[in-house]
Amino acid sequence: MYKYDAIDQRIVDERVAQYRDQTRRFLAGELSEDEFRPLRLQNGLYIQRHAPMLRIAVPYGMLSSRQLRKLGDIAKKHDKGYGHFSTRQNLQLNWPKLEDTPEILAELASVEMHAIQTSGNCIRNITTDQFAGIAPDEVIDPRAMAEIMRQWSTFHPEFALLPRKFKIAVSGTKHDRAVVQAHDIGLEFYTDAQGKMAIKVWVGGGLGRTPILGSVIREHLEWQHALTYCEAIIRVYNLHGRRDNMYKARIKILVKALGIDEFRNQVETEWAHLQGSLNTITETELKRVGQHFETMPYETLPSHDASFDMAVASNPAFAAWVKRCVHPHKQAGYRAVTLSLKPHGKAPGDATSEQMWTVAELAEQYSFGELRVSHEQNLILADVKLSDLHAVWEKARAAGLATPNIGLLTDIVCCPGGDFCSLANAKSIPIAEAIQMQFDNLDYLHDIGDIELNVSGCMNGCGHHSVGHIGILGVDKDGSEWYQVSIGGKQGNDASLGTVIGPSFSADEMPEVIQKLIDVYIKERTPEERFIDTVRRLGVAPFKANVYAKEEIAA
Amino acid sequence: MSNLIQLNQGIANIATDAWTLVQLPASQVEERKQAGKVVLFKLTGENTVTNEQIATTAIPATGKIIVPLSVFITRKNELASRIQQGEVGVWLATHEVLEHLVKDQPDLNTLPIIAIHVERFADGRIFSLGTLLRTRYGYKNELRAFGDVLRDQLYFLKRSGFTSFQIRADRSAQDAIASLNDFSVPYQGAVDEPRPVFQRYNRTA
């Protein structure tokens, strides 16, 4: 993974000094609340219900053991001993003291980390596929380009105060796992007819209040132009995006208002001036950064391992875990492992300091000292030998990190919701926990099979409910908490937005509502058909009918 | 005490202001509102100045003046001799369209100063306007930011081509100067240093 040189280190150190002084000025009354807000937000600090929330950047989801160990230490020392991994692959601390935040940033800087631009109206953390570099279906490893873009976007002067937040995702696989269509800019890397790295550029996607899937603004862009082309897009947005109404300020609204063709004309006109300027990426720079992401020093192994095969055959619990949590790898004899942060009845995405230390240890011992955070809020060991899987499983299980539910109904993607977040209309964690307990039967879960359930506590959509096969959205009705349910959303190449099934429900009703949706699926599915495919084949009607059946009789 | 910071060859100093800012008279037209509140940010290209305002703007008879874009364009004949003598600059609000100035005044360098008024700290259009003036339209003279200008914008304003900064009256310009150099090694190319870090250093060493 990328390692800082003296220049990178200096930038984060100077950021700590700058933020320390900003905080000092705020505490001394030299900065008003309103004036401090954009400053602290660009350093990931929110003021929440109970305490500030600090969002720490995990660029494109990559962490070293040393970094994760430090995160565990920070959570122990400055928080209540746990952190929350978010859908932007970042880590959030829920209980730090404002006065402590400069010190936390200094500790982060000591392990090449920061909280720069994790919030605020600026270019946010760039996200990608958690299996980048090891996925068998990968065409291009996008991490070097993601790092080049991270550096370019860091304190970009022209885009320091955009109309609204700005999210970029990069992906280099046949099967998109980075949700590029749901980002302000999505960069899909591929190899073109000349055998060169090229980019398909998506623009104007976004979840939140007005979920919209992006449009293709350019089918083919040579990789050298990634930065200047993004500059052209963001300049048009910076000048013309709405600032008078924050709910209409995202680039997706501008793209819709102008239409993609007119928006493209404006961007191309702008780019005609920027193309070839000094921000054009050089071969040398791509090579320099790329060296940090070279293939790991893999051993040459056979594609089968007898001890592994025997363990799978003899131990059903291990076999269940392998089925759900172990993923193919491009290198023979290796596998990627997802450590589930979704044990039933616990807040999805949360990890204790002890768990972070355990994972750091596992990564060090079995996976070249590196790990990744997925946007589904789990942790990934990317390079585990087949022969080590059983040992990893046993240690992960002892730490509560081996629930065999990845991709199943209880692998719920969930925002912190009304328990923590001051934007939320409703709680989300208790809903997720209640659903997990309703379906706390592994055989049944495996029988239901692949399904994605997403919960957001408000229409800002941090839980990505719009692209969940089942999406749950917390809404406020006259001061009480209600939940709106949609089905048929999907991430990936064939992404779609969910359809709301009808009037919303109270928290108590939610497990039963999900049960009724699943009952329809089990009854109607054809062999091997996934939930999402049944919904696409049948439409919303039969699901809706079953969920609302009782009410109709009562009426 | 002046609250104006000026950059000369990269050196920042507190300077006395040689220019008088000419303001438009208050508008009689009601402000656009949303949910009962005045809209904080005007849309780019929104026409917010009336002919009456332009006609009744009081222009001092002598001295160096910075006039609003709309006054500059509409009352040009009246200002012609002073423009020739280099005593007239122009200011724009962040929602005004730069191309209107460029169309009216193809050689921007006949203007000794262009100023941009930022009504609210959070309005980052000012950075694109500065960048375009410097890189697209070749403007070389003084470029000033005024309005809600506070120290934590200065680094970005400097990198976007601004060379003078009228710090909001209730804040110390002296304290603010330090923030021009919050960061010593920028990653990306911008107006003040167009080469990105990978063009300036050999980072492979």
XYZ file of N, CA, C and O in Angstrom, chain A residues 2 5 7-8 10-11 14-15 18 21-22 24-25 30-32 35 38-39 42 148 150-162 227 231 235 238-245 269-270 273-274 278-282 284-285 288 291, chain B residues 32 34 39-44 94 120-129 131-132 135-136 148 150-153 155-157 159-160 168 170-171 175 179 181-191 194-199 201 203-204:
464
model
N 0.229 2.402 -0.234
C 1.010 3.635 -0.366
C 1.664 4.012 0.961
O 1.038 3.959 2.018
N 6.028 9.763 1.745
C 7.399 10.284 1.721
C 7.398 11.564 2.567
O 6.395 11.905 3.213
N 7.225 14.584 1.827
C 6.248 15.595 1.402
C 4.854 15.276 1.954
O 4.190 16.140 2.528
N 4.439 14.032 1.807
C 3.118 13.641 2.336
C 3.057 13.868 3.848
O 2.061 14.359 4.382
N 4.801 15.940 5.657
C 4.781 17.366 5.976
C 3.368 17.947 5.849
O 2.935 18.760 6.662
N 2.662 17.504 4.817
C 1.316 18.035 4.602
C 0.387 17.661 5.767
O -0.334 18.515 6.284
N 1.445 19.676 8.857
C 1.010 21.078 8.781
C -0.496 21.194 9.001
O -0.983 22.182 9.554
N -1.231 20.170 8.578
C -2.673 20.170 8.810
C -2.978 20.099 10.309
O -3.885 20.779 10.798
N -2.386 23.508 11.719
C -3.438 24.433 11.304
C -4.720 24.195 12.110
O -5.317 25.125 12.638
N -4.592 25.236 15.745
C -4.775 26.674 15.916
C -6.239 27.083 15.691
O -6.765 27.937 16.397
N -6.891 26.453 14.727
C -8.311 26.769 14.500
C -9.134 26.419 15.738
O -10.008 27.182 16.161
N -8.033 26.181 18.809
C -7.663 27.131 19.860
C -8.447 28.437 19.691
O -9.012 28.958 20.653
N -8.502 28.939 18.451
C -9.212 30.190 18.210
C -10.697 30.059 18.530
O -11.318 30.967 19.063
N -12.438 33.430 19.395
C -12.030 34.254 18.251
C -12.728 33.825 16.965
O -12.701 34.539 15.971
N -13.290 32.629 16.976
C -14.070 32.150 15.834
C -15.475 31.846 16.346
O -15.624 31.200 17.383
N -16.481 32.305 15.594
C -17.851 31.997 16.010
C -18.168 30.547 15.649
O -17.455 29.912 14.883
N -18.460 30.191 11.996
C -17.200 30.282 11.263
C -16.347 29.039 11.450
O -15.604 28.633 10.562
N -17.444 25.207 9.042
C -16.831 24.648 7.822
C -15.393 24.187 8.041
O -14.924 23.266 7.370
N -14.702 24.780 9.003
C -13.319 24.390 9.256
C -13.245 23.015 9.907
O -12.496 22.145 9.480
N -14.316 20.131 7.572
C -13.317 19.675 6.596
C -12.237 18.844 7.270
O -11.374 18.280 6.622
N -3.299 8.911 -6.524
C -2.968 10.142 -7.257
C -4.114 11.146 -7.121
O -3.905 12.340 -6.910
N -6.277 11.193 -4.626
C -6.319 11.639 -3.226
C -5.390 12.843 -3.049
O -5.754 13.851 -2.455
N -4.193 12.734 -3.593
C -3.225 13.820 -3.426
C -3.713 15.080 -4.141
O -3.675 16.178 -3.588
N -4.196 14.893 -5.353
C -4.685 16.047 -6.131
C -5.844 16.751 -5.431
O -5.941 17.980 -5.419
N -6.739 15.967 -4.824
C -7.934 16.570 -4.222
C -7.652 17.171 -2.843
O -8.467 17.933 -2.327
N -6.515 16.823 -2.245
C -6.211 17.303 -0.898
C -5.882 18.792 -0.924
O -4.905 19.199 -1.541
N -6.708 19.588 -0.307
C -6.578 21.052 -0.282
C -6.549 21.641 -1.686
O -5.811 22.589 -1.960
N -7.312 21.072 -2.603
C -7.404 21.676 -3.936
C -7.995 23.080 -3.760
O -9.143 23.222 -3.331
N -7.244 24.133 -4.077
C -7.699 25.478 -3.709
C -8.986 25.898 -4.412
O -9.835 26.557 -3.812
N -9.120 25.497 -5.667
C -10.303 25.963 -6.394
C -11.577 25.283 -5.886
O -12.663 25.851 -5.981
N -11.416 24.086 -5.323
C -12.602 23.314 -4.929
C -12.698 23.139 -3.422
O -13.187 22.140 -2.913
N -12.199 24.147 -2.693
C -12.181 24.063 -1.228
C -13.565 24.265 -0.624
O -13.860 23.749 0.453
N -14.426 25.010 -1.315
C -15.766 25.284 -0.782
C -16.778 25.133 -1.916
O -17.219 26.106 -2.521
N -17.139 23.898 -2.185
C -18.080 23.582 -3.259
C -19.517 23.842 -2.785
O -19.747 24.065 -1.597
N -7.223 13.888 -13.941
C -7.311 15.053 -13.052
C -7.881 16.266 -13.775
O -8.760 16.957 -13.253
N -11.282 18.268 -13.086
C -11.271 19.719 -12.832
C -12.318 20.434 -13.683
O -13.017 21.331 -13.201
N -15.294 22.353 -11.969
C -15.364 23.810 -12.174
C -16.762 24.231 -12.635
O -17.328 25.200 -12.127
N -18.836 23.983 -9.617
C -18.546 25.001 -8.600
C -19.196 26.335 -8.972
O -19.727 27.038 -8.113
N -19.161 26.656 -10.265
C -19.717 27.948 -10.694
C -21.234 27.931 -10.814
O -21.895 28.925 -10.544
N -21.785 26.792 -11.239
C -23.209 26.786 -11.585
C -24.093 25.925 -10.695
O -25.316 25.985 -10.803
N -23.493 25.108 -9.835
C -24.307 24.322 -8.910
C -25.079 25.242 -7.984
O -24.624 26.338 -7.666
N -26.235 24.796 -7.549
C -27.069 25.667 -6.707
C -26.498 25.765 -5.303
O -26.106 24.786 -4.704
N -26.461 26.973 -4.818
C -26.025 27.210 -3.446
C -27.144 27.822 -2.618
O -26.982 28.049 -1.427
N -28.260 28.111 -3.281
C -29.350 28.788 -2.566
C -30.214 27.803 -1.797
O -30.975 28.208 -0.933
N -30.107 26.514 -2.111
C -30.933 25.510 -1.452
C -30.090 24.252 -1.297
O -29.760 23.599 -2.280
N -16.167 22.049 -23.208
C -15.676 23.392 -23.521
C -14.613 23.815 -22.505
O -13.571 24.363 -22.851
N -14.907 23.534 -21.251
C -13.972 23.864 -20.173
C -12.693 23.035 -20.314
O -11.576 23.538 -20.174
N -9.696 23.890 -22.541
C -8.675 24.790 -21.998
C -7.722 24.069 -21.049
O -6.580 24.484 -20.882
N -8.212 23.041 -20.398
C -7.419 22.389 -19.346
C -6.610 21.198 -19.855
O -5.601 20.811 -19.255
N -0.527 21.284 -16.751
C 0.496 20.604 -15.946
C -0.049 19.560 -14.974
O 0.696 18.718 -14.481
N -1.342 19.603 -14.694
C -1.913 18.560 -13.832
C -2.151 17.244 -14.579
O -2.692 16.287 -14.011
N -1.775 17.197 -15.842
C -1.847 15.940 -16.589
C -0.891 14.940 -15.930
O 0.260 15.264 -15.632
N -1.383 13.738 -15.697
C -0.582 12.747 -14.955
C 0.521 12.194 -15.863
O 0.279 11.872 -17.032
N 1.714 12.105 -15.330
C 2.845 11.588 -16.114
C 3.005 10.080 -15.896
O 2.592 9.541 -14.867
N 5.759 8.709 -15.238
C 6.657 8.578 -14.090
C 5.878 8.563 -12.782
O 6.166 7.760 -11.891
N 4.900 9.459 -12.674
C 4.123 9.532 -11.437
C 3.265 8.280 -11.261
O 3.188 7.731 -10.163
N 5.608 5.630 -10.159
C 6.058 5.824 -8.778
C 4.983 5.359 -7.785
O 5.253 4.580 -6.875
N 4.187 1.537 -7.815
C 5.117 0.638 -7.131
C 4.649 0.264 -5.726
O 4.986 -0.797 -5.212
N -35.040 37.797 -2.722
C -35.654 36.488 -2.922
C -35.610 35.716 -1.596
O -34.598 35.709 -0.916
N -36.786 32.185 0.843
C -37.164 30.781 0.868
C -37.525 30.466 2.308
O -36.744 30.748 3.208
N -32.630 34.389 0.803
C -31.732 33.390 0.235
C -30.291 33.860 0.410
O -29.948 34.986 0.072
N -29.481 32.984 0.971
C -28.114 33.377 1.325
C -27.196 33.507 0.116
O -26.332 34.357 0.070
N -27.404 32.645 -0.843
C -26.524 32.641 -2.006
C -27.339 32.918 -3.258
O -28.361 32.287 -3.488
N -26.854 33.833 -4.063
C -27.536 34.093 -5.331
C -27.006 33.130 -6.378
O -25.847 32.730 -6.351
N -27.871 32.770 -7.307
C -27.461 31.836 -8.356
C -26.546 32.534 -9.352
O -26.712 33.718 -9.642
N -25.597 31.779 -9.878
C -24.700 32.332 -10.884
C -25.514 32.825 -12.069
O -26.355 32.092 -12.604
N -19.811 37.234 -6.522
C -19.494 35.859 -6.959
C -20.551 35.271 -7.889
O -20.254 34.329 -8.617
N -20.453 35.458 1.546
C -20.394 34.477 2.630
C -19.118 33.653 2.482
O -18.775 33.227 1.375
N -18.491 33.399 3.623
C -17.278 32.572 3.671
C -17.400 31.310 2.818
O -16.489 30.942 2.074
N -18.540 30.626 2.918
C -18.701 29.307 2.299
C -18.855 29.358 0.780
O -18.967 28.323 0.131
N -18.865 30.541 0.196
C -19.090 30.659 -1.247
C -17.777 30.490 -2.014
O -17.023 31.440 -2.215
N -17.505 29.273 -2.449
C -16.231 28.956 -3.104
C -16.169 29.315 -4.577
O -15.185 28.996 -5.244
N -17.197 29.967 -5.111
C -17.125 30.390 -6.522
C -15.969 31.352 -6.722
O -15.379 31.425 -7.802
N -15.638 32.094 -5.673
C -14.563 33.077 -5.780
C -13.254 32.423 -6.243
O -12.483 33.029 -6.987
N -13.035 31.169 -5.864
C -11.786 30.507 -6.246
C -11.749 30.211 -7.756
O -10.712 30.344 -8.400
N -12.887 29.807 -8.296
C -12.930 29.555 -9.747
C -12.830 30.867 -10.520
O -12.188 30.925 -11.575
N -13.454 31.922 -10.000
C -13.385 33.217 -10.690
C -11.943 33.716 -10.751
O -11.464 34.167 -11.797
N -9.212 31.882 -10.535
C -8.463 30.983 -11.409
C -8.702 31.315 -12.880
O -7.763 31.385 -13.676
N -9.965 31.544 -13.236
C -10.275 31.858 -14.639
C -9.659 33.193 -15.061
O -9.119 33.316 -16.165
N -5.849 32.345 -15.488
C -5.388 31.338 -16.449
C -6.078 31.453 -17.803
O -5.465 31.226 -18.828
N -7.337 31.826 -17.809
C -8.077 31.870 -19.075
C -7.956 33.242 -19.714
O -7.768 33.376 -20.913
N -16.759 38.808 3.124
C -16.613 37.893 4.261
C -15.281 37.143 4.124
O -15.239 35.925 3.979
N -11.935 35.883 5.661
C -11.331 35.534 6.954
C -10.057 34.731 6.700
O -9.825 34.230 5.610
N -9.267 34.599 7.743
C -7.923 34.053 7.523
C -7.907 32.652 6.932
O -6.995 32.310 6.185
N -8.908 31.815 7.236
C -8.835 30.432 6.787
C -9.148 30.252 5.297
O -9.000 29.149 4.771
N -9.540 31.334 4.607
C -9.654 31.256 3.140
C -8.354 31.675 2.454
O -8.204 31.469 1.253
N -5.148 30.976 2.244
C -4.272 30.054 1.522
C -4.885 29.681 0.167
O -4.209 29.692 -0.869
N -6.192 29.382 0.189
C -6.869 28.992 -1.055
C -6.991 30.182 -2.013
O -6.840 30.032 -3.220
N -7.263 31.363 -1.457
C -7.369 32.561 -2.307
C -6.027 32.857 -2.978
O -5.967 33.142 -4.172
N -3.669 30.762 -3.653
C -3.398 29.752 -4.680
C -4.292 29.954 -5.904
O -3.969 29.487 -6.999
N -5.438 30.624 -5.738
C -6.346 30.881 -6.864
C -6.029 32.191 -7.564
O -6.813 32.646 -8.391
N -12.207 41.014 6.817
C -13.432 41.554 7.406
C -13.083 42.456 8.586
O -12.193 42.140 9.389
N -14.003 43.207 11.498
C -13.924 42.856 12.928
C -12.789 41.870 13.238
O -12.681 41.382 14.357
N -11.957 41.547 12.244
C -10.866 40.594 12.461
C -9.526 41.258 12.162
O -9.446 42.196 11.360
N -3.057 39.128 12.339
C -3.122 37.703 12.702
C -3.314 36.836 11.456
O -2.782 35.729 11.356
N -1.823 32.710 7.979
C -2.511 31.614 7.301
C -2.257 31.560 5.792
O -2.620 30.585 5.136
N 0.400 30.997 4.620
C 1.392 29.933 4.467
C 1.073 28.727 5.335
O 1.971 28.075 5.848
N -0.219 28.399 5.466
C -0.609 27.231 6.259
C 0.066 25.958 5.757
O 0.404 25.079 6.529
N 0.224 25.879 4.444
C 0.858 24.686 3.857
C 2.017 25.114 2.975
O 1.909 26.079 2.231
N 3.118 24.382 3.080
C 4.314 24.801 2.353
C 4.522 24.055 1.039
O 5.213 24.542 0.156
N 3.916 22.870 0.913
C 4.138 22.068 -0.302
C 2.800 21.595 -0.870
O 2.305 20.544 -0.485
N 2.200 22.378 -1.752
C 0.914 21.926 -2.287
C 1.078 20.718 -3.220
O 2.082 20.589 -3.902
N 0.077 19.844 -3.187
C 0.105 18.675 -4.073
C -0.155 19.066 -5.526
O 0.550 18.646 -6.429
N -1.251 19.825 -5.730
C -1.746 20.022 -7.103
C -1.279 21.370 -7.673
O -1.010 22.303 -6.932
N -1.183 21.429 -8.977
C -0.911 22.695 -9.624
C -2.104 23.614 -9.492
O -3.243 23.168 -9.563
N -1.850 24.908 -9.279
C -2.923 25.915 -9.264
C -2.296 27.200 -9.792
O -1.190 27.173 -10.340
N -2.976 28.327 -9.626
C -2.511 29.556 -10.270
C -1.110 29.959 -9.787
O -0.218 30.232 -10.589
N 1.758 26.436 -10.962
C 0.996 25.556 -11.847
C 1.523 24.120 -11.927
O 0.832 23.248 -12.434
N 2.717 23.897 -11.406
C 3.242 22.529 -11.478
C 2.784 21.712 -10.269
O 3.004 22.109 -9.136
N 2.168 20.549 -10.485
C 1.844 19.692 -9.352
C 3.137 19.166 -8.725
O 4.211 19.278 -9.319
N 3.011 18.595 -7.566
C 4.192 18.170 -6.811
C 5.053 17.204 -7.625
O 6.281 17.266 -7.578
N 4.404 16.371 -8.448
C 5.204 15.389 -9.196
C 5.969 16.013 -10.361
O 6.801 15.367 -10.986
N 5.685 17.278 -10.649
C 6.465 17.988 -11.661
C 7.584 18.812 -11.019
O 8.501 19.268 -11.698
N 9.251 17.930 -7.923
C 10.244 17.161 -7.178
C 10.434 15.806 -7.831
O 9.512 15.257 -8.404
N 10.243 12.522 -6.776
C 9.780 11.821 -5.572
C 10.213 10.365 -5.563
O 9.926 9.652 -4.593
N 10.815 9.918 -6.650
C 11.222 8.514 -6.665
C 12.522 8.320 -5.900
O 12.905 7.205 -5.592
